[in-house]
mmCIF file of C-alpha atoms in Angstrom:
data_model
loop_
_atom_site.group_PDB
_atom_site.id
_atom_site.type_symbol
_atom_site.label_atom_id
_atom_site.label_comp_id
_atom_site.label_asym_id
_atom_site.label_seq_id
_atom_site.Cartn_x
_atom_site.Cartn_y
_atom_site.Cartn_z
ATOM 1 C CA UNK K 85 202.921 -264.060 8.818
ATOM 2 C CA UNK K 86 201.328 -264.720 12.313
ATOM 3 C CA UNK K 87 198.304 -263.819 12.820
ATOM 4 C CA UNK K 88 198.085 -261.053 15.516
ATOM 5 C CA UNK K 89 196.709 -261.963 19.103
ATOM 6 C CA UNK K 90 194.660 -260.237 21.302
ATOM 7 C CA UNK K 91 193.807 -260.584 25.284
ATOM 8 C CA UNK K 92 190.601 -259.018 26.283
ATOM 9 C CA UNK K 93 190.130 -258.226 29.928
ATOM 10 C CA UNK K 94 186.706 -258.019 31.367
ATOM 11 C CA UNK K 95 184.022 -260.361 30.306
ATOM 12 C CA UNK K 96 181.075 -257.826 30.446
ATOM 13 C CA UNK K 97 178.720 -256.645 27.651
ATOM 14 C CA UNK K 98 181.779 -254.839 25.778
ATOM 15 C CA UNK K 99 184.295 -257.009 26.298
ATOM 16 C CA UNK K 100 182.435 -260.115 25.397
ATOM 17 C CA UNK K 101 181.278 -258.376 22.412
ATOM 18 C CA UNK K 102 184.927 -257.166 21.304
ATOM 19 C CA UNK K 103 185.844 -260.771 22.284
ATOM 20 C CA UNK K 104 183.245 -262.392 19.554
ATOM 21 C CA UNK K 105 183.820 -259.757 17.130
ATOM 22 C CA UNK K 106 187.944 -260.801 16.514
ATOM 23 C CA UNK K 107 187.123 -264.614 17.186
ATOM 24 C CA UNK K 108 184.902 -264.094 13.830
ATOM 25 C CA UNK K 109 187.082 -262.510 12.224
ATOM 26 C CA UNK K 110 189.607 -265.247 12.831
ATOM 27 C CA UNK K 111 191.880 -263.678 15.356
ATOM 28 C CA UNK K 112 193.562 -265.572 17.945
ATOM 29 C CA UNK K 113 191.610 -264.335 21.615
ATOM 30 C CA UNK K 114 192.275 -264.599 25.303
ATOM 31 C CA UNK K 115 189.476 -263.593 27.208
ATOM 32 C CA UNK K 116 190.521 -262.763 30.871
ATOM 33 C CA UNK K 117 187.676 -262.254 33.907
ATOM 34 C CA UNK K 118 187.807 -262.304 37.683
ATOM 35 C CA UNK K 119 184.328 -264.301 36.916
ATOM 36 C CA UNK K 120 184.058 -268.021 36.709
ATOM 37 C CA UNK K 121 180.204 -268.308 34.949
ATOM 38 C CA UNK K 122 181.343 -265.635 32.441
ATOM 39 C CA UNK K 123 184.755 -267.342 31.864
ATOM 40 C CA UNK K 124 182.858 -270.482 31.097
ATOM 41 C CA UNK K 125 180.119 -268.354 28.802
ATOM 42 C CA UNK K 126 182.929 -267.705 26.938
ATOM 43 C CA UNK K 127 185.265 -270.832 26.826
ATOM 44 C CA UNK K 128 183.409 -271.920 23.598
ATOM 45 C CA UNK K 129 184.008 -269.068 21.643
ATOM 46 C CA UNK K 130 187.528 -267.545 22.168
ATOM 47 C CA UNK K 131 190.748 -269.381 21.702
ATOM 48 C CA UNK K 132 191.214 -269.253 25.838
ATOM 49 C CA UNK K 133 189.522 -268.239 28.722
ATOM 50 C CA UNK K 134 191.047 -268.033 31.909
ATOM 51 C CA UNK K 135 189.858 -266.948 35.419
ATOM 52 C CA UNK K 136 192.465 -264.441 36.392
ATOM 53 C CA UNK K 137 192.677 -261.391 38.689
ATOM 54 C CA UNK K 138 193.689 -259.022 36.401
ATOM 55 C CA UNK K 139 195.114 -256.662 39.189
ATOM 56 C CA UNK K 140 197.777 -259.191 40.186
ATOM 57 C CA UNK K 141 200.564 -258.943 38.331
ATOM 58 C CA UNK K 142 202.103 -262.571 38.334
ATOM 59 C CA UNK K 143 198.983 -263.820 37.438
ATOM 60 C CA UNK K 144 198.957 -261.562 34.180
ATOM 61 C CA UNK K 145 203.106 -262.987 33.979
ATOM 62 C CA UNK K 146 202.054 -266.475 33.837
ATOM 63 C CA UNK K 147 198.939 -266.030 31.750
ATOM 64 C CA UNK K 148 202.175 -265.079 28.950
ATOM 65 C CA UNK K 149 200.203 -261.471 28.792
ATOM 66 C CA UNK K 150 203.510 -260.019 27.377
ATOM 67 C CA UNK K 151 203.238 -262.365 24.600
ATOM 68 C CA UNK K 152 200.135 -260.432 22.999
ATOM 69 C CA UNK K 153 200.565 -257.024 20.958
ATOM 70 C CA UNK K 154 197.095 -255.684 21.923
ATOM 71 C CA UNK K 155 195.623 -255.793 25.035
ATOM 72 C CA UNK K 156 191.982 -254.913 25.654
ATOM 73 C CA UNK K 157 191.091 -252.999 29.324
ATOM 74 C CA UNK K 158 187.118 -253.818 29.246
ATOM 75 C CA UNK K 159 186.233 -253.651 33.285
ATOM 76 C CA UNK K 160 183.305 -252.213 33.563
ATOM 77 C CA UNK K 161 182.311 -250.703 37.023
ATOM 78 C CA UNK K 162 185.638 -250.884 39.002
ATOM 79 C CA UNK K 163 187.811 -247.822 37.712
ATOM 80 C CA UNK K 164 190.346 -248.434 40.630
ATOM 81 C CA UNK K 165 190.623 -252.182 39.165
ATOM 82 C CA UNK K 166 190.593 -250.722 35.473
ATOM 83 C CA UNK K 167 193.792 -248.545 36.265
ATOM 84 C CA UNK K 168 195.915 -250.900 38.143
ATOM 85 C CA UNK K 169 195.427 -253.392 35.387
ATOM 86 C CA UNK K 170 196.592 -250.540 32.705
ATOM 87 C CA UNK K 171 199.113 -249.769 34.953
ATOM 88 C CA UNK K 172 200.804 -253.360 35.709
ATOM 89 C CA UNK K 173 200.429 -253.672 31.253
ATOM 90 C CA UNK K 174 202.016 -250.772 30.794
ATOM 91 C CA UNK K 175 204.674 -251.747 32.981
ATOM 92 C CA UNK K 176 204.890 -255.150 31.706
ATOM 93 C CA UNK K 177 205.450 -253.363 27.837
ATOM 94 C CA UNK K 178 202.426 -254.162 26.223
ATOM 95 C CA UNK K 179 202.781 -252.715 22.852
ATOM 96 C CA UNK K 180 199.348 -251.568 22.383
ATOM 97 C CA UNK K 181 196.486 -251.068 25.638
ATOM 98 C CA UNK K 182 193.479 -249.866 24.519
ATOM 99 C CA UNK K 183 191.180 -249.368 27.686
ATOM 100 C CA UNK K 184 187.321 -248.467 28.272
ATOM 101 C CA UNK K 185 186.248 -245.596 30.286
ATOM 102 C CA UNK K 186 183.543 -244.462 32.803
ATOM 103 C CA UNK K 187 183.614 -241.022 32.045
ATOM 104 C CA UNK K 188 185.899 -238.326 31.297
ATOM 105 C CA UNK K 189 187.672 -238.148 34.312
ATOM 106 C CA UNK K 190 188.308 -241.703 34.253
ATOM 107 C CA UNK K 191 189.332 -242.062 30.293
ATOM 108 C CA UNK K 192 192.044 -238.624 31.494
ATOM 109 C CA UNK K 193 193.724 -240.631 34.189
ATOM 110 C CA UNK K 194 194.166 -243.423 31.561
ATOM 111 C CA UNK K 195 195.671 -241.490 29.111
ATOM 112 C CA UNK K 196 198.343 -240.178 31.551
ATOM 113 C CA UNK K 197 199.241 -243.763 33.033
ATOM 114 C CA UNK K 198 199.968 -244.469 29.433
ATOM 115 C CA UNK K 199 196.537 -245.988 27.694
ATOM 116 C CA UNK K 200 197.441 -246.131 23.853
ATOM 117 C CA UNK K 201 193.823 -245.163 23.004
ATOM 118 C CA UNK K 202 191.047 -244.830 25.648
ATOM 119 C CA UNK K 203 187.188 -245.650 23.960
ATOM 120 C CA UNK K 204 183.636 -244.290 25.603
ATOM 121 C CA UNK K 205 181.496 -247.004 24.228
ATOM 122 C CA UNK K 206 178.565 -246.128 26.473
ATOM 123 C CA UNK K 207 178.883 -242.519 24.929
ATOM 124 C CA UNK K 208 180.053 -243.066 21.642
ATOM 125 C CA UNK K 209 176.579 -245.307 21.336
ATOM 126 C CA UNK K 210 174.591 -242.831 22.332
ATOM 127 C CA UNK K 211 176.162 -239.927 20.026
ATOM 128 C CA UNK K 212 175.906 -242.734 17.034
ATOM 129 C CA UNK K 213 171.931 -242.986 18.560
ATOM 130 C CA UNK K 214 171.287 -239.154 18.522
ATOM 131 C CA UNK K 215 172.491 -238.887 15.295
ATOM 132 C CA UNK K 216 170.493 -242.077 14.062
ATOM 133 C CA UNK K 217 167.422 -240.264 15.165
ATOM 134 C CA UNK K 218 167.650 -236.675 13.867
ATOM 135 C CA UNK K 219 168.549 -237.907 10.725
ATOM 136 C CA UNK K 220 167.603 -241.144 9.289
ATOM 137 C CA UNK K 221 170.010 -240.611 6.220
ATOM 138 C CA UNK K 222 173.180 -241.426 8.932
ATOM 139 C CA UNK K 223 174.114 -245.138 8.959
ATOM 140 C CA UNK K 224 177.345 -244.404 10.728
ATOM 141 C CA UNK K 225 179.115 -241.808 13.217
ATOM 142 C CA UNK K 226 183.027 -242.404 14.182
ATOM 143 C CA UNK K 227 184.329 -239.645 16.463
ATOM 144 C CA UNK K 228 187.742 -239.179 15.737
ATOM 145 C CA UNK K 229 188.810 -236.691 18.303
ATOM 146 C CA UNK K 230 187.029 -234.298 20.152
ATOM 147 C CA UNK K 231 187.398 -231.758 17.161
ATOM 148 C CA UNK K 232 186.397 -233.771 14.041
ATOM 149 C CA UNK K 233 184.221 -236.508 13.018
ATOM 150 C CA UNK K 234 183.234 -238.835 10.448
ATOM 151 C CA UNK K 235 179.495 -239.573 8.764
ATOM 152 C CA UNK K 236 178.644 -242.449 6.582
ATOM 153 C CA UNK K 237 175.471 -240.343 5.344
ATOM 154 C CA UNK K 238 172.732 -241.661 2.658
ATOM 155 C CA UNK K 239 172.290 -239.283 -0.273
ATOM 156 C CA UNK K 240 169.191 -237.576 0.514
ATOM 157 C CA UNK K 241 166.456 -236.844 -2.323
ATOM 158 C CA UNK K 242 167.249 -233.360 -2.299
ATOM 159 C CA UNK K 243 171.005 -234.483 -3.738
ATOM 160 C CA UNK K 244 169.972 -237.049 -5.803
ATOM 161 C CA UNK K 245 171.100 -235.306 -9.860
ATOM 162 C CA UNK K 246 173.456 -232.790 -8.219
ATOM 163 C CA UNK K 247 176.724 -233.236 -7.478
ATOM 164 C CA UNK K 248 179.718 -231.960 -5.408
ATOM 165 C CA UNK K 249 180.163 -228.733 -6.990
ATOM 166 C CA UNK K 250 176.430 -228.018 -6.723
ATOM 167 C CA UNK K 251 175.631 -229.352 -3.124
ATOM 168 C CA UNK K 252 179.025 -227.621 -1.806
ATOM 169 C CA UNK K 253 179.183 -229.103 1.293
ATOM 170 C CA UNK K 254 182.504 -227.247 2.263
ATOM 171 C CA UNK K 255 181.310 -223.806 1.812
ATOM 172 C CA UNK K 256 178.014 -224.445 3.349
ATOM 173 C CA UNK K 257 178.649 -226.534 6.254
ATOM 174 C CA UNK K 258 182.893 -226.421 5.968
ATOM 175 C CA UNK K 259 182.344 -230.066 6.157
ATOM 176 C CA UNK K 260 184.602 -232.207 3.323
ATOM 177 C CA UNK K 261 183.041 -235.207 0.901
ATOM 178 C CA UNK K 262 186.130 -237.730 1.627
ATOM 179 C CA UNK K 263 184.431 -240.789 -0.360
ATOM 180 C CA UNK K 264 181.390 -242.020 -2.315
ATOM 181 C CA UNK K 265 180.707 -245.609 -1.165
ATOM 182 C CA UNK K 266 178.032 -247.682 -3.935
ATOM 183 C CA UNK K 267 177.119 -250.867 -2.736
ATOM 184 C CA UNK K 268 180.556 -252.542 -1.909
ATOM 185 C CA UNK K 269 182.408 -249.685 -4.230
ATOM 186 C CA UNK K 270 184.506 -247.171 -2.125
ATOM 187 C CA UNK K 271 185.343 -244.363 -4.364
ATOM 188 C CA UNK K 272 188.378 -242.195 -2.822
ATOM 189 C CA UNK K 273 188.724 -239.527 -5.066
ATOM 190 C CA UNK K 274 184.907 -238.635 -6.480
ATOM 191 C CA UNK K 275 184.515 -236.385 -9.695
ATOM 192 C CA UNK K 276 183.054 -233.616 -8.695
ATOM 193 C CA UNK K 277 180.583 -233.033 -11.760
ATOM 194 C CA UNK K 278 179.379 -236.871 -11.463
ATOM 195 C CA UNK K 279 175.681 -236.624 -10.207
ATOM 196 C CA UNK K 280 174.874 -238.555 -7.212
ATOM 197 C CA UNK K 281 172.650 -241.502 -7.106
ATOM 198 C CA UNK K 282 170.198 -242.645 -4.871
ATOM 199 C CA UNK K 283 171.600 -245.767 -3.391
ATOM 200 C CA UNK K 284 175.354 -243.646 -2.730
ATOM 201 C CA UNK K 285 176.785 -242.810 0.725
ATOM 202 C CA UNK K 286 179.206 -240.101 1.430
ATOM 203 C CA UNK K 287 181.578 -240.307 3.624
ATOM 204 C CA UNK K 288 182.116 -236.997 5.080
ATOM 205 C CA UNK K 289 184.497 -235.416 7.777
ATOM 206 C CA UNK K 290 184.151 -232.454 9.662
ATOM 207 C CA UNK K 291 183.525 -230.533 13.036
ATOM 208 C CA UNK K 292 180.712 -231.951 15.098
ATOM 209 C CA UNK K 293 178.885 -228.834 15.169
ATOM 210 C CA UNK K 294 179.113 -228.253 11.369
ATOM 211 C CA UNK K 295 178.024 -232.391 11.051
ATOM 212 C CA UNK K 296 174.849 -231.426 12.398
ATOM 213 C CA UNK K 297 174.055 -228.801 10.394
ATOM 214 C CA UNK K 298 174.553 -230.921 7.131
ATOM 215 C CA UNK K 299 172.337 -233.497 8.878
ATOM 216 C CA UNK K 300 169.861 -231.384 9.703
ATOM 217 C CA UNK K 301 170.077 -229.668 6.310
ATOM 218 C CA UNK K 302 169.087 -233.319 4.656
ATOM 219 C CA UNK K 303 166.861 -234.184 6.982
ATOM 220 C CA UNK K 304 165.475 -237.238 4.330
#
């Protein structure tokens, strides 16, 4: 099977980052930027880098842009750049366009030109940050949609010997224990009357409101 390829577009601190991130993981990248010194920053790294104008669409044609099935929107201050270019991919039947946006106003006008999935990362790192900070037992915070979320949260001391049944997460907090991670274990389907260690994480989904209660509830 061929290995899937992606095209990044925008060479800022996202992009670059998204753009290192697949490269290590051994995916096939072309980074594309209106920049020449960040183009050659990155010519070492990704599979190709090419100086390209991202808003003009023959450029994108003969760059073979129809040829990858995930395209990456990273520009970062130009929103009237950032929706031409998802415009011209959609057009051009790009299978999947996932695009960064400013703000919420922004991120609404992608979704209606088409943007597969639209991603915040400027806000979803600082929701990841607040929750890092009022409680050190969260290692991880994935917002799923604006009405649930997901925390990979350390078992605090006050769990450690109890288990599901007696810390009752759902009832309490309506929150719901999807996993029990240990070390490099992932354990989908818990028993509810096994007592919970100190070194496990749960992996919990629920509203953000009723996430920061639990948080709060565990506070170490």
């Amino acid at each position: 099977m061929a290995k899937k390829q992606y095209a990044i577009i925008g060479m800022g601190r996202f992009g670059s980052s998204v753009a290192n991130a697949l490269t290590d993981m051994g995916f096939d990248v072309l980074a594309i930027d209106s920049n020449e010194q960040r183009i050659q920053e990155m010519s070492n790294i990704v599979t190709h880098a090419v100086s390209a104008n991202s808003t003009d669409e023959e450029a994108l044609r003969a760059l073979g842009i129809r040829n990858f099935e995930v395209v990456v929107v990273a520009i970062g201050e130009d929103i009237q750049a950032s929706i031409l270019t998802t415009l011209i991919l959609k057009d051009l039947g790009i299978p999947t366009l996932i695009v960064k946006a400013q703000n919420e106003l922004h991120g609404k006008v992608l979704q209606k030109i088409g943007a597969d999935k639209v991603i915040y990362p400027e806000r979803d790192m600082g929701l990841r940050v607040a929750h890092h900070l009022t409680s050190p037992n969260i290692l991880e915070y994935i917002e799923l949609s604006d009405d649930y979320s997901i925390v990979e949260m350390k078992v605090s001391e006050l769990m450690v010997g109890k288990n599901l049944i007696e810390i009752n997460v759902r009832a309490r907090f309506g929150c719901n224990v999807m996993a029990i991670k240990t070390g490099s274990n992932m354990n989908i389907s818990p028993e509810a009357t096994e007592p919970l260690k100190p070194n496990d994480v749960l992996v919990i989904l629920g509203k953000p409101a009723d996430l920061i209660k639990l948080e709060l509830a565990y506070p170490k």
